[in-house]
mmCIF file with all atom_site columns, C-alpha atoms and ligand atoms in Angstrom:
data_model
loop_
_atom_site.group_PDB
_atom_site.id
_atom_site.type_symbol
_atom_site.label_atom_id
_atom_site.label_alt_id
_atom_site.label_comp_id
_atom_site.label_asym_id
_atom_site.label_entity_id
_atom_site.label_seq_id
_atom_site.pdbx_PDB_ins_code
_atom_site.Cartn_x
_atom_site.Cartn_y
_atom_site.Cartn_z
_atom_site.occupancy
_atom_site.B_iso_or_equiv
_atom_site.pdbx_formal_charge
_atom_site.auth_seq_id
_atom_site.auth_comp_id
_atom_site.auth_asym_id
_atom_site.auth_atom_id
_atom_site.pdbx_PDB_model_num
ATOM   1   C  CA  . UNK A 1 1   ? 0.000  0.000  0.000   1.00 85.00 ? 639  UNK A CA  1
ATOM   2   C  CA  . UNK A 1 2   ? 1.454  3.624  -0.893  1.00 91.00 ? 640  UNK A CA  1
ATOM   3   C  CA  . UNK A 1 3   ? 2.131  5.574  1.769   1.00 94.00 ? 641  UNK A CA  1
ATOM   4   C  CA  . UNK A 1 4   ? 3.276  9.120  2.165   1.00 95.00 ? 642  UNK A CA  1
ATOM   5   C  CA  . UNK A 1 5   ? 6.802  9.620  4.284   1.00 96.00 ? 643  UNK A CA  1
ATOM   6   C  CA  . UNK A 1 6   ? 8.833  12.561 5.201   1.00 97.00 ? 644  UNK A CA  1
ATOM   7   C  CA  . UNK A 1 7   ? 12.128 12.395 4.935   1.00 97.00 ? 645  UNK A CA  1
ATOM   8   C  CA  . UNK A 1 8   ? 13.326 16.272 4.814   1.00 97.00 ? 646  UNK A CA  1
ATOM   9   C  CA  . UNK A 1 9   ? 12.903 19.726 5.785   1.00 96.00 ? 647  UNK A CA  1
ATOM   10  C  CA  . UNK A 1 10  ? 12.824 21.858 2.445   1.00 95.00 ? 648  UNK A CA  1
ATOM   11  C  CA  . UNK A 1 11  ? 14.928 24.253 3.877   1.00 94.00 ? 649  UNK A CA  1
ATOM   12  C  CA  . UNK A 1 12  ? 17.519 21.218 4.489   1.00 96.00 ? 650  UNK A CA  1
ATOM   13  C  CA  . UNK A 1 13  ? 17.816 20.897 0.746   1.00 95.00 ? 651  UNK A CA  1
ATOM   14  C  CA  . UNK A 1 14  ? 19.372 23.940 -1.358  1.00 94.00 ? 652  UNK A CA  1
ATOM   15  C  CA  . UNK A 1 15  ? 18.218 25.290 -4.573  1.00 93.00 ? 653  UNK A CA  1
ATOM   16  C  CA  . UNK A 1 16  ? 20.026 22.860 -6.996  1.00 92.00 ? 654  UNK A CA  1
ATOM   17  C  CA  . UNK A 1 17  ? 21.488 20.810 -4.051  1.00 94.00 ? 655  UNK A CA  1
ATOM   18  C  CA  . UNK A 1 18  ? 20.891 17.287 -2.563  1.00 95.00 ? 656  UNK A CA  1
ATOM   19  C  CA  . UNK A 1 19  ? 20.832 15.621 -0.059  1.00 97.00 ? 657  UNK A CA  1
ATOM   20  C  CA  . UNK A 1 20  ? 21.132 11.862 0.926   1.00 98.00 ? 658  UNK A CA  1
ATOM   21  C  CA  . UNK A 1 21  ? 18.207 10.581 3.734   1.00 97.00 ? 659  UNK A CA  1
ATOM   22  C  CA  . UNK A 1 22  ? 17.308 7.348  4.665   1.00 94.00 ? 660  UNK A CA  1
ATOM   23  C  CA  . UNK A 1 23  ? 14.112 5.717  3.998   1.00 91.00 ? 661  UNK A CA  1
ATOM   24  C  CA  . UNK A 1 24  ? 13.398 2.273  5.942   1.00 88.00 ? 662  UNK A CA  1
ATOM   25  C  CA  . UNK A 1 25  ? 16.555 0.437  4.957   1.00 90.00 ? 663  UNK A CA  1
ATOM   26  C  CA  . UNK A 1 26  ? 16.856 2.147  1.532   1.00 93.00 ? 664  UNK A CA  1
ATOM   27  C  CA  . UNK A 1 27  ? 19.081 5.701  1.268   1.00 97.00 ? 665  UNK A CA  1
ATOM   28  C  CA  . UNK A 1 28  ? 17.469 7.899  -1.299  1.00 98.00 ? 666  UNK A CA  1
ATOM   29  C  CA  . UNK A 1 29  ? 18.920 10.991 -3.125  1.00 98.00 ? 667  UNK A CA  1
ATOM   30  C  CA  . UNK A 1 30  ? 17.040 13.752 -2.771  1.00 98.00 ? 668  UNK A CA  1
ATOM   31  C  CA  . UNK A 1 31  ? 17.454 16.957 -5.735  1.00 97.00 ? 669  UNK A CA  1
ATOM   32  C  CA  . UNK A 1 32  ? 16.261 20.194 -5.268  1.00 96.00 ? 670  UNK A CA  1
ATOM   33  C  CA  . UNK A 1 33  ? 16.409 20.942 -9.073  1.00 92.00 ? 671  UNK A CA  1
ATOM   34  C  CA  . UNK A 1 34  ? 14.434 24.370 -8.282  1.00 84.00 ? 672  UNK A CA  1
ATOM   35  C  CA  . UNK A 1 35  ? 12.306 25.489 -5.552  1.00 70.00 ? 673  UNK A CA  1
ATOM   36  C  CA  . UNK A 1 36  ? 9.244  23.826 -6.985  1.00 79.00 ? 674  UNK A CA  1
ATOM   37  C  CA  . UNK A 1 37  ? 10.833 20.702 -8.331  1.00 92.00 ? 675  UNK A CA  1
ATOM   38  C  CA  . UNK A 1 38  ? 11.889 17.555 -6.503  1.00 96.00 ? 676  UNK A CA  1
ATOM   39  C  CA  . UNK A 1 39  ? 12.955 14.568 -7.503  1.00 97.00 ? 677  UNK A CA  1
ATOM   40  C  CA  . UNK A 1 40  ? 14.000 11.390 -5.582  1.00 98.00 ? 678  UNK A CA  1
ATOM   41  C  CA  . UNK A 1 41  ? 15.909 8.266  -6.562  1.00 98.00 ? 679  UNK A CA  1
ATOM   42  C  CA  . UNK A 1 42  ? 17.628 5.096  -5.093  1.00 97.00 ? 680  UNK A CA  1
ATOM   43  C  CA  . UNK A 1 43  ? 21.378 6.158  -4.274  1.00 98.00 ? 681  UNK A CA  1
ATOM   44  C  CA  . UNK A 1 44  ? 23.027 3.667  -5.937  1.00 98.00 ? 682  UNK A CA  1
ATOM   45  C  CA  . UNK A 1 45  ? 24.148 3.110  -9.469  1.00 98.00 ? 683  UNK A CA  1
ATOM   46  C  CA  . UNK A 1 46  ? 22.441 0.064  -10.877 1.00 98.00 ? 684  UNK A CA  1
ATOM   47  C  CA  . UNK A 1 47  ? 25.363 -0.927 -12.752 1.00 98.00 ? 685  UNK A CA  1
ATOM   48  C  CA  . UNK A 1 48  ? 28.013 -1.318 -9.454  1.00 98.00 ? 686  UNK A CA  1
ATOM   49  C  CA  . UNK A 1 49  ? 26.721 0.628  -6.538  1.00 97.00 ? 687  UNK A CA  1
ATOM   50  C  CA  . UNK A 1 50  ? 28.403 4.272  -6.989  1.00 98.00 ? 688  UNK A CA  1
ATOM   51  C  CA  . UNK A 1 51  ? 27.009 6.772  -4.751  1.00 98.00 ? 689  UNK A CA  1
ATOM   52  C  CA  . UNK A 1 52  ? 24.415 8.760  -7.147  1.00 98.00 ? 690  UNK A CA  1
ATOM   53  C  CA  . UNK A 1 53  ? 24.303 11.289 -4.235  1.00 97.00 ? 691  UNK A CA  1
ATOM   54  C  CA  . UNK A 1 54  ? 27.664 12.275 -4.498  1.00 97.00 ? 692  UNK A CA  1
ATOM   55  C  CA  . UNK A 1 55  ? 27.400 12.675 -8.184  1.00 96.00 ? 693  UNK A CA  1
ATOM   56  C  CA  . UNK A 1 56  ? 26.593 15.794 -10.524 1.00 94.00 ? 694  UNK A CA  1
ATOM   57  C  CA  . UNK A 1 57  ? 23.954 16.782 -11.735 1.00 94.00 ? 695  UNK A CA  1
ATOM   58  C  CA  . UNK A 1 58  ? 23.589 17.580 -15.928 1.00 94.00 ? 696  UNK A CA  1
ATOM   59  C  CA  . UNK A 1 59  ? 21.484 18.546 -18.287 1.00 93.00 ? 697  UNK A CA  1
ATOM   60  C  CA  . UNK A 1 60  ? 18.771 19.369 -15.422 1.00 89.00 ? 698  UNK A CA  1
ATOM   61  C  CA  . UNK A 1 61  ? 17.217 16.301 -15.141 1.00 95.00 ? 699  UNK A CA  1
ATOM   62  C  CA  . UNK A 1 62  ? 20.350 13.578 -15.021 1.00 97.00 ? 700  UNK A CA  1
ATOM   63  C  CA  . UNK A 1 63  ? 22.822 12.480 -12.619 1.00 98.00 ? 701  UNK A CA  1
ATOM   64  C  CA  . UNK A 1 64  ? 25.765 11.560 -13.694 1.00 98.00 ? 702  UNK A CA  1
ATOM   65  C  CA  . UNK A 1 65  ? 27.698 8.463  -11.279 1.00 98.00 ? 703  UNK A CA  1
ATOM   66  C  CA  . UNK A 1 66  ? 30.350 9.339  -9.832  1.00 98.00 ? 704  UNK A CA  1
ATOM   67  C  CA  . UNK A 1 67  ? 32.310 5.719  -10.202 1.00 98.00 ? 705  UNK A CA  1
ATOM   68  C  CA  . UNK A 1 68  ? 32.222 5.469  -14.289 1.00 98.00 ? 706  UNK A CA  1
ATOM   69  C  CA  . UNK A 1 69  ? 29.887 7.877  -15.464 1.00 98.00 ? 707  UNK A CA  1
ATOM   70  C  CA  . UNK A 1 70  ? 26.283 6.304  -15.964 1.00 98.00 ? 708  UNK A CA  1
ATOM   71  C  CA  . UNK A 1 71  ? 23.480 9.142  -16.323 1.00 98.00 ? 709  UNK A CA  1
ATOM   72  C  CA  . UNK A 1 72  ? 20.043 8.454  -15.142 1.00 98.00 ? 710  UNK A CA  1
ATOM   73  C  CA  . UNK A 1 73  ? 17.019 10.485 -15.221 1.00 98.00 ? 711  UNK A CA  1
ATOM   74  C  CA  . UNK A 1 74  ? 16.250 11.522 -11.910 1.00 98.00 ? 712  UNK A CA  1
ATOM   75  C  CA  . UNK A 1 75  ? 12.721 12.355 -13.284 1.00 97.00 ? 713  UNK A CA  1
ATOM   76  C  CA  . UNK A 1 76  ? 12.104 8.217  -13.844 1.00 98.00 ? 714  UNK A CA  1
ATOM   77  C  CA  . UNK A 1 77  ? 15.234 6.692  -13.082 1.00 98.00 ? 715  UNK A CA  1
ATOM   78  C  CA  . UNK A 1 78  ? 15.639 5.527  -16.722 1.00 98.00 ? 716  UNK A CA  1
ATOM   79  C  CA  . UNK A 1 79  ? 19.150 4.761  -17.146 1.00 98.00 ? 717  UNK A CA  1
ATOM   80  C  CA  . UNK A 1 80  ? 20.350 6.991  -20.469 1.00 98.00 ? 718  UNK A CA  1
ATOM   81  C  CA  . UNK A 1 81  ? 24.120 6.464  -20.241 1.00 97.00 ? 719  UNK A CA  1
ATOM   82  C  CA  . UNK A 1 82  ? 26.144 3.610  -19.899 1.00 96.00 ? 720  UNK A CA  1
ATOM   83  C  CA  . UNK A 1 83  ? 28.006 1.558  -18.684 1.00 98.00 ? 721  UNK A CA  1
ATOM   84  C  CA  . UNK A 1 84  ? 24.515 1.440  -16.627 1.00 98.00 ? 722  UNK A CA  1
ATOM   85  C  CA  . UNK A 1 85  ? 21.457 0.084  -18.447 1.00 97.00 ? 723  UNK A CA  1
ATOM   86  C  CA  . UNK A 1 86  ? 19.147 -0.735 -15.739 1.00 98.00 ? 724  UNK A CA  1
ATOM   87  C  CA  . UNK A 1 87  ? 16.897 1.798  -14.305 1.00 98.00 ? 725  UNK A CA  1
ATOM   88  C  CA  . UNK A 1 88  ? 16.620 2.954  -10.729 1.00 98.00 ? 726  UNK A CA  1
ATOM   89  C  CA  . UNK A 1 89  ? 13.864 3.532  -8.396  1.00 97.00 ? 727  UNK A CA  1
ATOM   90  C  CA  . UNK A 1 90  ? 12.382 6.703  -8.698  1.00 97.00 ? 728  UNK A CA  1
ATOM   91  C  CA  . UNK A 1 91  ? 10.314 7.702  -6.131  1.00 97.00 ? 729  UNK A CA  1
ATOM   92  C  CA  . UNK A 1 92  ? 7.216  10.649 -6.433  1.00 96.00 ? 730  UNK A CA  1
ATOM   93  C  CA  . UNK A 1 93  ? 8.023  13.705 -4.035  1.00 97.00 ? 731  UNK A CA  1
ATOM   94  C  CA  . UNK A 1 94  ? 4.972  15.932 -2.895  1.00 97.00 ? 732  UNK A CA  1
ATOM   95  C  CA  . UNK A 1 95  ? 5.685  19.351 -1.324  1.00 96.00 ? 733  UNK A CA  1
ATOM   96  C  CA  . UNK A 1 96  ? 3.789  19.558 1.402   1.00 95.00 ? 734  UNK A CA  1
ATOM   97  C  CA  . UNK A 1 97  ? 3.471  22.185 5.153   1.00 95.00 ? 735  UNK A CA  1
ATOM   98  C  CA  . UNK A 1 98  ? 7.367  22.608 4.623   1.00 95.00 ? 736  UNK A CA  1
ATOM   99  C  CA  . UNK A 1 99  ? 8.749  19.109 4.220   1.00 96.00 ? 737  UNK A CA  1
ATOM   100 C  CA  . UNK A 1 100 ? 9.649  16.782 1.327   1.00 97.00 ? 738  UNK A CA  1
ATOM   101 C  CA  . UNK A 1 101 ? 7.598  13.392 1.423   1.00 97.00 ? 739  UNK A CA  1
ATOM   102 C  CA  . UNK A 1 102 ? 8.047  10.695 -1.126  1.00 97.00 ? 740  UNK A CA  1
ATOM   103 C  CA  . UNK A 1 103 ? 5.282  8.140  -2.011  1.00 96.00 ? 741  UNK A CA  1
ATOM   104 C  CA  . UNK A 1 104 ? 6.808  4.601  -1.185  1.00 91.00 ? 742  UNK A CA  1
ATOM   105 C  CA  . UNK A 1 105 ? 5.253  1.426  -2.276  1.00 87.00 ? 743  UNK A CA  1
ATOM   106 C  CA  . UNK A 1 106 ? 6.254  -0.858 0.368   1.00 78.00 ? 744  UNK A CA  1
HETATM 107 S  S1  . LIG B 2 .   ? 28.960 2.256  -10.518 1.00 60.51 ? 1975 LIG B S1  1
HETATM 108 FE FE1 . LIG B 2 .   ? 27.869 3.845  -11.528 1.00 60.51 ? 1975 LIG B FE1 1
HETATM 109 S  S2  . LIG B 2 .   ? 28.700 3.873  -13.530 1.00 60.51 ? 1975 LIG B S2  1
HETATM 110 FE FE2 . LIG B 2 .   ? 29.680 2.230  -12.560 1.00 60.51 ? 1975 LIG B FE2 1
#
């Protein structure tokens, strides 16, 4: 069943920062790409577990891995560079009363 979690203060993320929380036993990335837009994905690289939190962010909407490179959208977590070809989890952020909550599945 969905369920709504908070996992941030928006004031704890930076316009065009991020910031790595935990969410059960899962760490998430969390980008402030602009005040209004948040995105969330799993923080590792599907191809061999580099830190996407720690990586850059181009183009807008991609992070790039810091390990070897991989871009993903962090809009779907399509994978749209290789060496990674998988997709991550991306994970639905709603604004909400000052805080960042992402929908989880689980
Ligand atoms: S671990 Fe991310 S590109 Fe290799």
């Amino acid at each position: 069943m969905a369920r709504l979690v908070k996992v941030a203060e928006r004031s704890d993320i930076a316009r065009g920062g991020k910031l790595v929380v935990e969410l059960d036993d899962m760490e998430v990335a969390v980008f402030n790409v602009d005040d209004e837009q948040y995105y969330a994905v799993e923080n590792i690289c599907s191809h061999d577990g580099g830190s996407l939190g720690d990586g850059r962010i181009v183009n807008s909407y991609e992070v790039e891995c810091p390990r070897h490179g991989a871009r993903f959208d962090i809009r779907t977590g399509k994978a749209l560079v290789m060496p990674a070809f998988e997709p991550i989890e991306a994970f639905p952020v709603t604004l909400k009363d000052g805080g960042v909550y992402l929908t989880v599945d689980w």
